[in-house]
Amino acid sequence: MLYVCTYYSGRGTGISKFSTAALEEPITPPVKVELTKLLINGQFVDAASGKTFPTLDPRTGQLIANVAEGDIEDVNRAVPAARKAFDEGPWPRMTAYQRSKILLRFADLVEKHTDEIAALEAWDNGKPYEQAASVEIPLFVRLFRYYAGWADKIHGLTLQADGPHHVQTLHEPIGVAGQIIPWNFPLLMYSWKVGPALACGNTVVLKTAEQTPLSALYVSKLFHEAGLPPGVLNIVSGYGPRVGAALASHMDVDKLAFTGSTNTGQIVLGLAAKSNLKPVTLELGGKSPFIVCEDANVDEAVDLAHDALFFNQGQCCCAGSRTFVHERVYDQFVEKAKARALKRVVGDPFRKGVEQGPQVDSKQFDKILKYIRSGVDGGATLETGGQRFGSNGYYIQPTVFSNVQDDMLIATDEIFGPVQTILKFKDINEVIRRANATHFGLAAGVFTQNLDTANTLTRALKAGTVWINCFDVFDAAIPLGGYKMSGHGREKGIYSLSNYLQVKAIWVDGGATLETGGQRFGSNGYYIQPTVFSNVQDDMLIATNEIFGPVQTILKFKDINEVIRRANATHFGLAAGVFTQNLDTANTLT
Ligand code: NAI
Ligand code: MG
């Protein structure tokens, strides 16, 4: 039996009622929690302090497991382990082909264990099990296979310099990468961070989110089964201001990658600056516009806009959280968006067919309800939802606001919950201006059949991703990242490799040796110093062209046949000189 939001009211009355009976008895997840310790140097170990913290089940707020609580001391154990694995261990030294085979074996193992991993993810985070199994884990596996393919295709260039030098660039791993991930897609964020870092030959210390520490520990055990050497990947579970801050400010972490809120992004960037200036990539929040143009097929637009906002309980950095709808179709759109929200299946994430589970924790739950209250108080029209769902755990009713104004908090802030805000617009230039009037710039969606409109919007929107007639499509090869305060840098695809590589330029002197002279003589007239070059090579300009000046070029040779060949290797043939006492030699040469 499905526990669907059931709508009892007539059209437009705004009254709705949801059936919540099912939530009283949560389904037992089909997995055991076995790994709860820190992973340091290939071993699962207790925190140095011996402390643990609870990770909770968002369906009930009850304990799932106590997990080792890392702290500064543990970061100070994990970073040297990663350092040693980088400086002395096999990982950066093995062939890239070997590395790629380990990444591929890992992807196979994760795929094989999809059921248990999806169960852990759904349990710890509250997302529907079916979505974890059919979206997040396949994307995870795909990403590791993608970067396994890159491992042996990372190389530098041979370059042409202005002077007589041979120049090449080496693309070297950067060293120890510190990585801090959030709780909304624990596995996906793990893959976006760990995949490119390890493919490039780095070592990693990863901090998972305190709400969702379990799945990363599980898959990291599989990584070692796949042949990952100890110390290459270390996991320190724990709280942000302790473990996260210690990583961001560690003097021996060479690079930091962070995904999470803009506020915390500013903190870690500051810590990196104040410590060793490690480069930082940031994937931060958003308030992405989803623009429904006047020519849109309203039914299709409603479905897409619904998914763009409500997917993953609305806890997506890319969520289409400002739904701009053209005035010509606005009323129709609002009516249908409300109907769609009312049909949304909210319930236990382990139940088949459930579209929406609970929010991740009480902090997010409270924050979302506070935003909903501010929407109501600010004068937006609450079309449906607006309340907690059931009386247990952190479920929230799918919520739709119409008549939203640009300056309301629900239109400016990242709510990160199942709250759709629908705004009205009149023309394209207006919606471009309003869509861009935010400090965020992560993504945007456009719904139109008009090619000119689509082209105008894709060029004008200040966002790292623009989806036209689609939304939330992800691919390992396609970069994701933000304009403005939505972040620094890009993750995934070829772009993420540069986050984890140093570029070293190597200059080899290919020039002749200037023995003397080389300058003008005096400051008057056209005098030049008598100039002598040694170590001249045949293909240098001073050896091939007629200089017609006081410049002697001295070339070295070994035997007669060689010097004959080289002396003749010119388009000129005016004269030659030979200096020898040996008659045979003289005859041969002449
Ligand atoms: P957060 O940004 O504080 O947490 C993300 C990660 O940063 C976690 O691993 C956390 O432990 C760590 N962290 C927290 N404080 C830190 C510090 N001082 N130094 C180093 N690391 C630190 O986000 P939070 O509190 O979980 O959620 C707050 C809001 O952030 C959400 O409501 C949502 O709006 C936004 N958010 C955006 C995400 C995205 O995908 N862009 C993901 C998660 C949250
Ligand atoms: Mg949890």
XYZ file of C-alpha atoms in Angstrom, residues 178-182 189 192-193 248 255-273 278-286 317 440-442 464 480-492 496 499-500:
58
model
C 41.608 17.716 1.802
C 37.974 17.265 0.858
C 34.845 18.305 2.764
C 31.472 17.062 1.573
C 27.827 17.681 2.536
C 29.892 14.165 -3.575
C 33.128 14.051 -7.564
C 35.898 14.682 -5.030
C 41.155 23.627 5.755
C 44.603 21.422 -1.921
C 41.111 21.822 -0.507
C 37.814 20.948 -2.171
C 34.584 21.903 -0.447
C 30.871 21.493 -1.168
C 28.286 23.006 1.130
C 26.821 26.336 2.151
C 28.157 29.672 0.966
C 28.817 30.727 4.585
C 30.986 27.733 5.310
C 32.665 28.176 1.924
C 33.749 31.644 3.025
C 35.092 30.221 6.288
C 37.193 27.487 4.674
C 38.526 29.851 2.022
C 39.660 32.145 4.834
C 41.302 29.275 6.722
C 43.130 28.182 3.576
C 44.339 31.745 3.003
C 46.278 26.008 -0.506
C 44.153 26.356 -3.635
C 40.452 25.891 -2.918
C 37.593 24.756 -5.105
C 34.132 25.604 -3.802
C 30.790 24.238 -4.886
C 28.271 26.270 -2.931
C 24.626 27.043 -2.754
C 22.222 28.377 -5.323
C 22.455 22.755 -4.759
C 24.222 32.961 -6.591
C 24.954 31.620 -10.066
C 24.962 27.847 -10.005
C 27.538 27.672 -14.487
C 29.424 21.693 -12.825
C 30.215 24.780 -10.812
C 29.099 28.261 -10.009
C 29.316 31.854 -11.085
C 29.491 34.479 -8.338
C 28.991 33.215 -4.762
C 27.981 29.762 -5.952
C 31.614 28.801 -6.066
C 35.110 28.645 -7.503
C 36.171 26.214 -10.184
C 34.418 23.321 -11.855
C 33.995 19.719 -10.866
C 33.664 16.670 -13.140
C 38.253 18.773 -12.589
C 42.025 21.052 -9.713
C 44.268 18.140 -8.796
